[in-house]
Coordinates of C-alpha atoms in Angstrom, one line a residue:
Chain A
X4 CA -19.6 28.6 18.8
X5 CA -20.9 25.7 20.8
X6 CA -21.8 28.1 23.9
X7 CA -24.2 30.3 21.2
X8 CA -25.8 27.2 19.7
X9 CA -26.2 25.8 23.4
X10 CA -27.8 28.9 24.7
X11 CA -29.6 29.2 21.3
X12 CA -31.2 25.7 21.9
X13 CA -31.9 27.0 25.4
X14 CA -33.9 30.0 24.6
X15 CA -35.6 27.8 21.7
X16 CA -36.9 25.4 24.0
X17 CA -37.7 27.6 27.2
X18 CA -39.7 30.8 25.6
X19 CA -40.8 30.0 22.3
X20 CA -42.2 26.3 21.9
X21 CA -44.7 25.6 19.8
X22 CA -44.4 28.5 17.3
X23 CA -41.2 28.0 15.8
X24 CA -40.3 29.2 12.4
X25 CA -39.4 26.8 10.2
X26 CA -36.1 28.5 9.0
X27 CA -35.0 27.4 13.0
X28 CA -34.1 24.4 11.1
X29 CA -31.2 23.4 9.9
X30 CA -30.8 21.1 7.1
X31 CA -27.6 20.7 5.9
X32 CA -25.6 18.6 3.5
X33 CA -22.3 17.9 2.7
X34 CA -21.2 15.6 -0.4
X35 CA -17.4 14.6 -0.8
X36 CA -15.7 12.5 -3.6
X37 CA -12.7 11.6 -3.6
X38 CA -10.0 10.4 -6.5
X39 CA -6.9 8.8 -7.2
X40 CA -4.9 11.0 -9.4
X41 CA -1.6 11.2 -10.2
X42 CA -1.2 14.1 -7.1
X43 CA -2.3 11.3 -4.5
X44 CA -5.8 10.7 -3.1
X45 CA -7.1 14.3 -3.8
X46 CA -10.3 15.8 -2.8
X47 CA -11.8 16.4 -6.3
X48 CA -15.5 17.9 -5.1
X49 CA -16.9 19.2 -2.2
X50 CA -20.5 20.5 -2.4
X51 CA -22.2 21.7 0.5
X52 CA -25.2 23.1 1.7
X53 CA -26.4 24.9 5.0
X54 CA -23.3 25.1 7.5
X55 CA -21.7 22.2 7.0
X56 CA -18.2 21.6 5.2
X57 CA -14.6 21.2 4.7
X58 CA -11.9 23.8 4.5
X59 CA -9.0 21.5 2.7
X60 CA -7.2 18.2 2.8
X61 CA -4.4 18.3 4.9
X62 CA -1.5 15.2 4.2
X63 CA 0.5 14.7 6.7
X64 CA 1.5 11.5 5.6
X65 CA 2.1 12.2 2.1
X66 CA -0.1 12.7 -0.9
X67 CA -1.5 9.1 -0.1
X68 CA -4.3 9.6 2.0
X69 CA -6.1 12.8 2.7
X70 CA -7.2 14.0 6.0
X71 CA -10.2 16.2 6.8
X72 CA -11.7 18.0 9.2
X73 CA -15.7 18.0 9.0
X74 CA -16.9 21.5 10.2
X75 CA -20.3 21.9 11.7
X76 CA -20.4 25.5 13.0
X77 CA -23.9 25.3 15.0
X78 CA -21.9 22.6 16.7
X79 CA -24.9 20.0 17.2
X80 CA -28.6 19.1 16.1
X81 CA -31.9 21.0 17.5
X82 CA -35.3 19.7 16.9
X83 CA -36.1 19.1 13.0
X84 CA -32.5 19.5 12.1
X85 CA -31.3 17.3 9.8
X86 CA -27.6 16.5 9.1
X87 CA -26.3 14.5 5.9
X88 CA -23.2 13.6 5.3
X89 CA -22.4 11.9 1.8
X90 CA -18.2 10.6 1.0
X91 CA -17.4 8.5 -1.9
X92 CA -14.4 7.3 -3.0
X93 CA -12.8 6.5 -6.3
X94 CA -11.0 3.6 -7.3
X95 CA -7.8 3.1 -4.8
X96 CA -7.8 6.4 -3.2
X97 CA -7.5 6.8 1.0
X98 CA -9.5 9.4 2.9
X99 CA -9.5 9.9 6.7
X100 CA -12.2 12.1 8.5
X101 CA -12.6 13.7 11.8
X102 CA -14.4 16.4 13.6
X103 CA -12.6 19.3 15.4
X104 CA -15.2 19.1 18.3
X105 CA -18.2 16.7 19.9
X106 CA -21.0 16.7 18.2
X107 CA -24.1 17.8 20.4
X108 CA -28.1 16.6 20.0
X109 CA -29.3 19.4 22.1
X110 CA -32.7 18.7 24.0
X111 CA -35.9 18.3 22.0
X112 CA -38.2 21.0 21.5
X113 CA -41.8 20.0 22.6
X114 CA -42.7 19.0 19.4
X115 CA -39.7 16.1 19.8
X116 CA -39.3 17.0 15.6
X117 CA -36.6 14.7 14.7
X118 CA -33.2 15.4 15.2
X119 CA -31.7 13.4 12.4
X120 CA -28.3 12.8 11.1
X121 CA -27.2 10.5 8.4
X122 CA -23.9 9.6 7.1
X123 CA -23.2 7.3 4.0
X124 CA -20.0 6.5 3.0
X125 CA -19.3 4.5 -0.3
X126 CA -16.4 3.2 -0.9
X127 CA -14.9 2.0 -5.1
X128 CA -12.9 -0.8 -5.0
X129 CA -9.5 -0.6 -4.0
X130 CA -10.3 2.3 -1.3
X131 CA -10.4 3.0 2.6
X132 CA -12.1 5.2 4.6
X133 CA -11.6 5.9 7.8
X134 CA -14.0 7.7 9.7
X135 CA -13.1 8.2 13.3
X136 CA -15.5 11.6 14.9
X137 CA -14.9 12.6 18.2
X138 CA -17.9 11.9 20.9
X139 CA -21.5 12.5 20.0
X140 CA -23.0 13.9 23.5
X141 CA -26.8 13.3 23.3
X142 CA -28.6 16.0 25.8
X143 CA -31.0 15.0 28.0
X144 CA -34.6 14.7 26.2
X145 CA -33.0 14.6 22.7
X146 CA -34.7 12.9 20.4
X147 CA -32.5 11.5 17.7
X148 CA -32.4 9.3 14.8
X149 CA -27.6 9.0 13.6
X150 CA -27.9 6.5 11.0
X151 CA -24.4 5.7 9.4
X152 CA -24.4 3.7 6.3
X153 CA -21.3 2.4 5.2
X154 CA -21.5 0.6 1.3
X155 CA -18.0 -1.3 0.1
X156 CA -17.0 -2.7 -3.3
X157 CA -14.7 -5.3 -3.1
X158 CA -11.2 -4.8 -1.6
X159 CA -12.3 -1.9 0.0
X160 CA -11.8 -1.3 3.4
X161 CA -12.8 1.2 6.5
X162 CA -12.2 1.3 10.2
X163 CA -14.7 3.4 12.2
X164 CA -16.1 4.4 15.3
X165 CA -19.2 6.1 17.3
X166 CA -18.2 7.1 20.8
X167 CA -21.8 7.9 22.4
X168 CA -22.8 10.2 25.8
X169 CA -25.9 9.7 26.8
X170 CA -26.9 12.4 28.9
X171 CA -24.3 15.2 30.7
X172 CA -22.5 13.0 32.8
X173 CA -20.0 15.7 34.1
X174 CA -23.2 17.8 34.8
X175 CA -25.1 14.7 36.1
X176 CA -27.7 14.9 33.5
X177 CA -29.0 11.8 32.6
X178 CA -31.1 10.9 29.0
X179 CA -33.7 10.6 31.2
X180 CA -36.6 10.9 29.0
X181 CA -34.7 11.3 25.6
X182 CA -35.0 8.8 22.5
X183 CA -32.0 7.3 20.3
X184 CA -32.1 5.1 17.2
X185 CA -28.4 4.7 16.5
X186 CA -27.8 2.3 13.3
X187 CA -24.2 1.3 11.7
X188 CA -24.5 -0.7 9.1
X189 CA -22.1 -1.9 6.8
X190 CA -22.8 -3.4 3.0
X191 CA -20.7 -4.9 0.1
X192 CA -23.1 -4.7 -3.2
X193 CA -26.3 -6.0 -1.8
X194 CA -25.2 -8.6 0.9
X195 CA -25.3 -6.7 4.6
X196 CA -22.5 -7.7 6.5
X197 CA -22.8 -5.9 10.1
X198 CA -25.6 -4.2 11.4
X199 CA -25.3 -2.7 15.1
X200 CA -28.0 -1.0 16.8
X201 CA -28.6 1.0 20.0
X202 CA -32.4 2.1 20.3
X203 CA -33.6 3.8 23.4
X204 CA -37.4 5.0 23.8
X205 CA -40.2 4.7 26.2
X206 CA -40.4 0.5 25.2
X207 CA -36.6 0.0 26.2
X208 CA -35.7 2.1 28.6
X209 CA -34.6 -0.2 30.6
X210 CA -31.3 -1.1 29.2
X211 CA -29.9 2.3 30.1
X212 CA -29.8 0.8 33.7
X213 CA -29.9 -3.1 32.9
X214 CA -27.4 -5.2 33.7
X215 CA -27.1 -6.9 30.5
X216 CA -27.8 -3.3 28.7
X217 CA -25.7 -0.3 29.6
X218 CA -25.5 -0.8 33.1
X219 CA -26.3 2.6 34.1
X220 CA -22.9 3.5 31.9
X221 CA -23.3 6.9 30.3
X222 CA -20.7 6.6 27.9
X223 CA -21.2 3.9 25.5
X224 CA -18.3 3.4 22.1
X225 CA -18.1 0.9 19.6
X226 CA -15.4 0.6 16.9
X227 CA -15.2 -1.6 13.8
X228 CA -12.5 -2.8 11.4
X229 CA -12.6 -4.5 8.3
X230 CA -13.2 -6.0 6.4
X231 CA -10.6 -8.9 7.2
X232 CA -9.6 -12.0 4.9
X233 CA -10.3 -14.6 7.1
X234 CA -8.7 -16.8 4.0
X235 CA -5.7 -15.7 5.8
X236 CA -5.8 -17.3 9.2
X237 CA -5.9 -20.9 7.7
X238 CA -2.1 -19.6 6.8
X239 CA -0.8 -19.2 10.9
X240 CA 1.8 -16.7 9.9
X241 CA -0.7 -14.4 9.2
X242 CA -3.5 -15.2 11.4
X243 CA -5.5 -12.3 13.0
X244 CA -5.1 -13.7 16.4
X245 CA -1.8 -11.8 17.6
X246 CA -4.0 -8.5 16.6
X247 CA -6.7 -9.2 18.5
X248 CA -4.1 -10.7 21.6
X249 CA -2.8 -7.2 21.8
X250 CA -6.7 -5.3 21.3
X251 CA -7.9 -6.8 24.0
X252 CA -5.0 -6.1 26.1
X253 CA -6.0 -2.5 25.3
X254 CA -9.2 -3.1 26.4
X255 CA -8.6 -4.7 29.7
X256 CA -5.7 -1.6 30.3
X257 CA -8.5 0.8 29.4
X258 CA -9.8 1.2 32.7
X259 CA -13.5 0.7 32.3
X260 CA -15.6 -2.8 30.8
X261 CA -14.5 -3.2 27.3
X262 CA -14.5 -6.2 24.7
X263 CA -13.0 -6.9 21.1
X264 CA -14.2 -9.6 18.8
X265 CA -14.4 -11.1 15.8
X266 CA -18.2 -10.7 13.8
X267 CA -17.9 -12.1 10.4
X268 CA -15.1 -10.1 8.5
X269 CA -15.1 -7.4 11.3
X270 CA -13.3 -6.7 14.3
X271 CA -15.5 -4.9 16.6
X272 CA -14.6 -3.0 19.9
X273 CA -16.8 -2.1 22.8
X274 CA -16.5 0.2 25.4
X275 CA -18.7 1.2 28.4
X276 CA -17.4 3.4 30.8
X277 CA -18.4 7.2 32.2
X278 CA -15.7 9.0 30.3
X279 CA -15.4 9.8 26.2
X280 CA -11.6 10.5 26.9
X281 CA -11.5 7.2 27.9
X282 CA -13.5 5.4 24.9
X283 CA -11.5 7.6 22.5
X284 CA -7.9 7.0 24.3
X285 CA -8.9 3.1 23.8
X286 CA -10.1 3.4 20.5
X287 CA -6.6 5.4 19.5
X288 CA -4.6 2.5 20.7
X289 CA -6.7 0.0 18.7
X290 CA -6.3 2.4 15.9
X291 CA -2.5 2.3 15.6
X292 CA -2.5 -1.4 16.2
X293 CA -5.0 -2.1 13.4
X294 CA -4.1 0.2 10.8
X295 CA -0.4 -1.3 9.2
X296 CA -2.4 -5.0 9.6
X297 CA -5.7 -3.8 7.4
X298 CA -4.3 -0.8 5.8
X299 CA -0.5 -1.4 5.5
X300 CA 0.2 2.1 7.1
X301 CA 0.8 3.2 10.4
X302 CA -0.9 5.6 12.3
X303 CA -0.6 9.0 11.9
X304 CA -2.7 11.3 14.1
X305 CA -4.8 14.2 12.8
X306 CA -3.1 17.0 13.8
X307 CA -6.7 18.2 16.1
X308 CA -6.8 15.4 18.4
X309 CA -3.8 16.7 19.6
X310 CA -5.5 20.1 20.5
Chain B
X22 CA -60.6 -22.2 25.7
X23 CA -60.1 -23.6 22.3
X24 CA -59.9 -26.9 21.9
X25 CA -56.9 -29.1 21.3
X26 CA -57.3 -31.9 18.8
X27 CA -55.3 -35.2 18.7
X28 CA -55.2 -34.2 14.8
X29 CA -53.7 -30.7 15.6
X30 CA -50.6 -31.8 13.7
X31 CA -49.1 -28.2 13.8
X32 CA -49.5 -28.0 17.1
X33 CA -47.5 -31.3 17.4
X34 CA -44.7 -30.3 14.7
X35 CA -44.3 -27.0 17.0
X36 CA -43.6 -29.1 20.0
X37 CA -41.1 -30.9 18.0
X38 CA -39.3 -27.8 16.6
X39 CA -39.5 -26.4 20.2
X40 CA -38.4 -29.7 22.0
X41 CA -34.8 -29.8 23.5
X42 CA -34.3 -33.2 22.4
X43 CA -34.2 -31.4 18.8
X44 CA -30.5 -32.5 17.9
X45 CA -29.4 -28.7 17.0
X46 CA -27.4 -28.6 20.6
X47 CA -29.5 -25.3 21.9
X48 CA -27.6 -26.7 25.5
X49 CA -24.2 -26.1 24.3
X50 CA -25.0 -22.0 24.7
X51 CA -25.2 -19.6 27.3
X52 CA -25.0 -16.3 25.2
X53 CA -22.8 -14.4 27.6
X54 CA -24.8 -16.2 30.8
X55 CA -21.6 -18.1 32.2
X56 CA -19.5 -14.9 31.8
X57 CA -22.2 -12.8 33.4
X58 CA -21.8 -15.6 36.4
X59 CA -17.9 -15.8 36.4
X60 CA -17.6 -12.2 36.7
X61 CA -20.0 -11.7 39.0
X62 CA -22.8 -9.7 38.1
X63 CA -25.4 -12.4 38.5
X64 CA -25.1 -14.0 41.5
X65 CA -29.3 -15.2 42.6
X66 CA -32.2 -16.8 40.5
X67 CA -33.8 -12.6 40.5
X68 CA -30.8 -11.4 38.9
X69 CA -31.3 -14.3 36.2
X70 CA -34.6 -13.4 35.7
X71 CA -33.5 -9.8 35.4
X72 CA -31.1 -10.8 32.7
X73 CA -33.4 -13.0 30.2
X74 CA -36.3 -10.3 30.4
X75 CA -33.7 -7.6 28.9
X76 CA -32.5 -10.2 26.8
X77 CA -35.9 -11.0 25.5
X78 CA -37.6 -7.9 25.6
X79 CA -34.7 -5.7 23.7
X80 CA -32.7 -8.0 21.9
X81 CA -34.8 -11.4 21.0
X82 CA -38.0 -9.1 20.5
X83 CA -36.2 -6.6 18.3
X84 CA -34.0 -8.8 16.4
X85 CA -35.2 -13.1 16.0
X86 CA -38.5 -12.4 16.0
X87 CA -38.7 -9.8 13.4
X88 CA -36.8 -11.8 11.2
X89 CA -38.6 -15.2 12.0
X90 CA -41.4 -13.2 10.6
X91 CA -39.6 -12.1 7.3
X92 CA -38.5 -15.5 7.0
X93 CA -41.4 -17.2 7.2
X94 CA -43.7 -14.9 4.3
X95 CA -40.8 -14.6 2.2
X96 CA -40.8 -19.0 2.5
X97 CA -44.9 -18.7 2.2
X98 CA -43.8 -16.5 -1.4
X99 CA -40.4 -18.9 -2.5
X100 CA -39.1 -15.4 -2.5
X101 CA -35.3 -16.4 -1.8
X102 CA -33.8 -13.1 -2.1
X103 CA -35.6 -12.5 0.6
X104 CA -35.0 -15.3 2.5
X105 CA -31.1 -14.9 1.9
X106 CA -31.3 -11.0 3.4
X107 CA -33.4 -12.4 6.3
X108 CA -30.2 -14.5 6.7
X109 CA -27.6 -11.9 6.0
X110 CA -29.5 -9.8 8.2
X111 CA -29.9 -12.3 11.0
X112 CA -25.8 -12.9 11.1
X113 CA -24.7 -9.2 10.8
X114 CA -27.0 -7.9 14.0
X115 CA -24.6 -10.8 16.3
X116 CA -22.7 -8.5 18.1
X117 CA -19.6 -11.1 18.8
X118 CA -18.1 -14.3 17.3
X119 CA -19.8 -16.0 19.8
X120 CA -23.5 -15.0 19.8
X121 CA -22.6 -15.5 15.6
X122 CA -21.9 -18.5 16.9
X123 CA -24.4 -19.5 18.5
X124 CA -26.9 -19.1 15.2
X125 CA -24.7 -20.9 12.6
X126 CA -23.8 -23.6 14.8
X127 CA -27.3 -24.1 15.7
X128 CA -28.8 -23.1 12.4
X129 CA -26.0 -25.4 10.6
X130 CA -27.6 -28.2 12.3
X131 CA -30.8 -27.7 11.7
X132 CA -29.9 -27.5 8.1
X133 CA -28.7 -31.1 8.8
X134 CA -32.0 -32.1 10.5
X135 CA -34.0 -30.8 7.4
X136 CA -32.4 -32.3 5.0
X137 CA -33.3 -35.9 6.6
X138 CA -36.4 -35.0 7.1
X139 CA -37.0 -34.3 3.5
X140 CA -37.9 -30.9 4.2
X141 CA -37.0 -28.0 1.3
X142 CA -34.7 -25.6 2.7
X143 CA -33.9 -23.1 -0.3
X144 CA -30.7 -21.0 1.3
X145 CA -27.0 -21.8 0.0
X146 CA -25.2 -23.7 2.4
X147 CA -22.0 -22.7 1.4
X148 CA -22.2 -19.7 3.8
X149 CA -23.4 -19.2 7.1
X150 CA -26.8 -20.1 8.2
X151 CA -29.0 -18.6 10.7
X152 CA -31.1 -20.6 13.3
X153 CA -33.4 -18.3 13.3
X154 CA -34.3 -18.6 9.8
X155 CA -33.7 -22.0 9.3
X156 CA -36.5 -22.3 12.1
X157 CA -38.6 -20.1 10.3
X158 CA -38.2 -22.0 7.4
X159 CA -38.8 -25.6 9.1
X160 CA -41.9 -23.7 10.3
X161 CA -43.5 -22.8 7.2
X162 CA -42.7 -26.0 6.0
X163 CA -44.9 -27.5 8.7
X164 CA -47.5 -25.0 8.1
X165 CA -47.4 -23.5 11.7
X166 CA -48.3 -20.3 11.9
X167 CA -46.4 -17.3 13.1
X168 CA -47.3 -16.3 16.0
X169 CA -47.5 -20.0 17.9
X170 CA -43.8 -20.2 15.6
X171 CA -42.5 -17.3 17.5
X172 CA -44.2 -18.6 20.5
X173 CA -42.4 -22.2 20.2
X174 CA -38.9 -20.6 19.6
X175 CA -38.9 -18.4 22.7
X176 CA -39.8 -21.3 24.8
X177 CA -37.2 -23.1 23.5
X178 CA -34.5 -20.2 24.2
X179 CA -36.2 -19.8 27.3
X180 CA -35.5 -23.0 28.4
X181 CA -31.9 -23.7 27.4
X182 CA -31.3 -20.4 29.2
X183 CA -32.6 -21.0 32.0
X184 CA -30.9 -24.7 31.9
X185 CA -27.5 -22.8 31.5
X186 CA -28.4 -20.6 34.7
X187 CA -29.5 -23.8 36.6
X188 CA -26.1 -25.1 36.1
X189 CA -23.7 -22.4 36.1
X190 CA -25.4 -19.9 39.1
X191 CA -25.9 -22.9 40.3
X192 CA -29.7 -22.9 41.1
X193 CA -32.1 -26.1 42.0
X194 CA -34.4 -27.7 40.1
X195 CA -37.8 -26.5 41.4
X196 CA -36.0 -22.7 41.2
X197 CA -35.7 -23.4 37.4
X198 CA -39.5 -23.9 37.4
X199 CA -40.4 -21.3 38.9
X200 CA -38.1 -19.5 36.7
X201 CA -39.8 -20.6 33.8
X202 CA -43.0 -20.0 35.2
X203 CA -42.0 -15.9 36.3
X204 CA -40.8 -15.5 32.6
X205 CA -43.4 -17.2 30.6
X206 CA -45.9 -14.2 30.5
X207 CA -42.7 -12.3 28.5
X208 CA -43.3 -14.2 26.0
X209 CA -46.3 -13.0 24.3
X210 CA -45.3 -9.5 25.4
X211 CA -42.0 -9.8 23.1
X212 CA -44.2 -11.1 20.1
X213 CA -46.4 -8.1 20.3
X214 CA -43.2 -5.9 20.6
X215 CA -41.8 -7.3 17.5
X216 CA -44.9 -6.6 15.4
X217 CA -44.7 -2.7 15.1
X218 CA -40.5 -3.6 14.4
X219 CA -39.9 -1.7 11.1
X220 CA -37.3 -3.6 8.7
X221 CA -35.1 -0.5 9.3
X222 CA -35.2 -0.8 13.1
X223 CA -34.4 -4.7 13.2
X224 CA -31.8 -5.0 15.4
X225 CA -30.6 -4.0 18.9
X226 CA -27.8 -4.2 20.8
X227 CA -27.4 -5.0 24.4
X228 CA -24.1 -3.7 25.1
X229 CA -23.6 -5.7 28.5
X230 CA -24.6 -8.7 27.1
X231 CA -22.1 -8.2 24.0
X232 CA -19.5 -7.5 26.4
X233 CA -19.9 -10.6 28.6
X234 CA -19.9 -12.7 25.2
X235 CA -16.7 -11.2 24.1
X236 CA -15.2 -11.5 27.4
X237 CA -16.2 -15.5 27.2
X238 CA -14.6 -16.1 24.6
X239 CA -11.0 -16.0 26.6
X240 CA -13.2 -17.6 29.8
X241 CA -10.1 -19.4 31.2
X242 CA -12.7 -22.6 32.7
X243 CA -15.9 -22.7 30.8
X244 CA -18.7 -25.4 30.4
X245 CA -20.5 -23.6 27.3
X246 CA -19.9 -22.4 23.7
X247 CA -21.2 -18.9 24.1

């Protein structure tokens, strides 16, 4: 599937391009609620449009929490494509989502329309998402706008990550002249509480091979966890410092320049490397370490990482 | 050339707000400098240079400054909901506990500083506050506008960076100046970046930088708070 939408993007941008049909396209959207029911966290709706959607909720660790698999057959974003991705969930239910493959931003067509995708989660109180995608490999000249928007009621909580190629490094393609707005952003009620960025256009270009930028690093990853009650390290026995200890002996084991901290209520992890194996092997570990202290279970691997 | 009047009080009040005698501690903070230094990847005065200009250009120009701006119309409007998210805002784009840090410390004491100077300064101090919008706010106060603001607070992070590297890399005194003098045309160049900032777009991470902060914070010997 992702050799015919690679070769589709190919033949878009090399014969035909400035007289694109607009059906080319694709917009698609996928909305997903989840409840607490007396079954377990259960995937009450799932409405979609264009190709983009869920088969079923699989629960390996009992009814609990519900794990799915978000399925994007063209396999990544052409020029003008636009990709949104709603989840809510209800009072005290758990969802965790993946993706069975990377996503792809293919190279821009000459008209550089926007290749856009946007992802808001929104958590009730009481709930959890977890969102951990595999990579997102940005082609050369792509020209991309992921915005991720992640709105929490109180006790809610989500751990998440974006594990970012920039360029083909196995091909030694580098983003050369592409351009990426990349936002996470996390809210509870109207109060923002983290806000990363990565932008990269003609103005900052520089910080693809800056030493205080991404040091000519192809692969760049970021995870967050939270949020935390920071209440609870006045009280040593249950201070957050042992977790982070054993993060960022992760992150120097990791085998490329990685970092945890503290932000606010949020533990944040950074990677910087050449390899997505590598940011998503790191971000794994960190996984199993944070999940029984934030979400009091222990980790439990979607069944399609191991594949 | 416009001329200078011995009555220009803004003009004076920026010099205060920009001095580094200001008793907010600006010194105490190398913002990942001292780990960039430990580990190695700055080594010569060119390789400083080379790490303020990304700094500036990507990060200060795209994040403080925008938001200096915000702060300073919502003050010119007593609009404090918009003075609060301009200091939500500020907080959640620091990439470590550190460069957080570094704001609320600094912007914690310049709460102090306005308060004994009579000053208003409409935020909650229950929470965290931001330097940047704390010196927005002391600027408005003092009727300075914007753009000689912005001007006055990248001096002053200029200079307490470039007084970490003259310690830490180490480099001598006259290399400092010259320094200061090689950077100084950035400055205007990172106001006029920040203008065409959308609120959206406010932010943006430098991930070296964010790793050098983090990795400071376990810095086994370290002269600086950031």
């Amino acid at each position: 599937m992702n050799n015919l939408s690679q070769s589709l993007s190919a033949s878009i941008s090399e014969d035909a391009p400035n007289v694109l049909p607009k059906a080319s396209a694709w917009n698609a959207e996928l909305s997903l609620q989840f409840g607490r029911t007396a079954r377990g966290s259960v995937l009450q709706r799932a409405d979609h449009r264009g190709p983009l959607y869920v088969q079923k909720a699989f629960y390996p660790e009992g009814p609990d929490l519900a794990q799915v698999y978000l399925l994007h057959p063209p396999g990544g974003l052409v020029s003008g494509d636009r990709l949104e991705i709603t989840v809510n969930t209800g009072a005290d239910s758990h969802a965790l989502l993946t993706t069975p493959g990377a996503g792809r931003v293919y190279r821009a067509r000459p008209d550089r329309a926007l290749q856009h995708q946007i992802n808001t989660l929104n958590l009730s109180p009481g709930s959890s998402i977890e969102w951990l995608p595999l990579e997102t490999i940005l082609y050369p000249d792509a020209c991309t706008r992921l915005d991720t928007r992640v709105n929490l009621a109180d006790n809610a909580h989500f751990i998440g990550w974006e594990i970012t190629s920039l360029g083909l490094p196995n091909r030694d393609l580098p983003f050369s002249d592409g351009s990426l707005s990349q936002t996470l952003q996390i809210n509870r009620g109207e109060r923002i509480l983290l806000r990363e960025r990565l932008q990269i256009d003609e103005q900052n270009r520089g910080l693809l091979q800056g030493s205080a930028g991404l040091r000519g690093k192809p692969v760049t990853g970021l995870m967050v966890a939270g949020p935390f009650d920071l209440a609870m390290d006045e009280n040593t026995e249950h201070s957050i410092e042992p977790l982070i200890q054993q993060l960022r002996q992760h992150a120097q084991d990791c085998g490329a320049l990685a970092a945890v901290s503290l932000t606010g209520e949020f533990l944040t992890i950074r990677y910087l490397g050449d390899q997505t194996d590598l940011a998503m092997q790191l971000f794994v570990r960190c996984w199993h370490e944070i999940r029984p202290e934030l979400l009091g279970r222990a980790g439990c691997e979607p069944r399609i990482w191991a594949t | 050339m416009a001329a200078i009047t011995t009555t220009d009080t803004a003009l004076l009040r920026l010099m205060q707000l920009s001095s580094v005698s200001l008793p907010i501690g600006g010194y105490a903070f190398s913002q990942g400098l001292e780990y960039a230094i430990e580990a190695g990847w700055i080594k010569r005065s060119d390789q400083v240079a080379q790490w303020l200009e990304q700094q500036l250009l990507y990060s200060v120009a795209q994040t403080d400054l925008p938001i200096l701006k915000r702060t300073m119309e919502a003050m010119a409007q007593q609009d404090h909901v918009a003075l609060l998210r301009c200091n939500d805002l500020a907080l959640a784009c620091r990439e470590t506990r550190e460069l957080r840090l570094t704001d609320s410390a600094m912007g914690e004491a310049m709460n102090r500083l306005l308060v004994s100077l009579g000053l208003p300064q409409p935020l909650p101090t229950s929470g965290e506050l931001s330097y940047v919008v704390l010196f927005g706010i002391a600027a408005q106060n003092w009727q300075i506008d914007y753009a000689v603001a912005a001007l006055g607070f990248l001096w002053s992070w200029l200079e307490n960076q470039v007084a970490a590297a003259t310690k830490l890399v180490p480099l001598g005194q006259t290399q400092a100046q010259q320094l200061l003098v090689e950077l100084q045309p950035l400055l205007p160049q990172a106001i006029s970046r920040a203008a065409s900032v959308e609120e959206d777009d406010i932010g943006n991470g430098l991930q070296g930088l964010a790793i050098a902060s983090a990795g400071h914070e376990t810095q086994y010997s370290r002269l600086f708070r950031s």
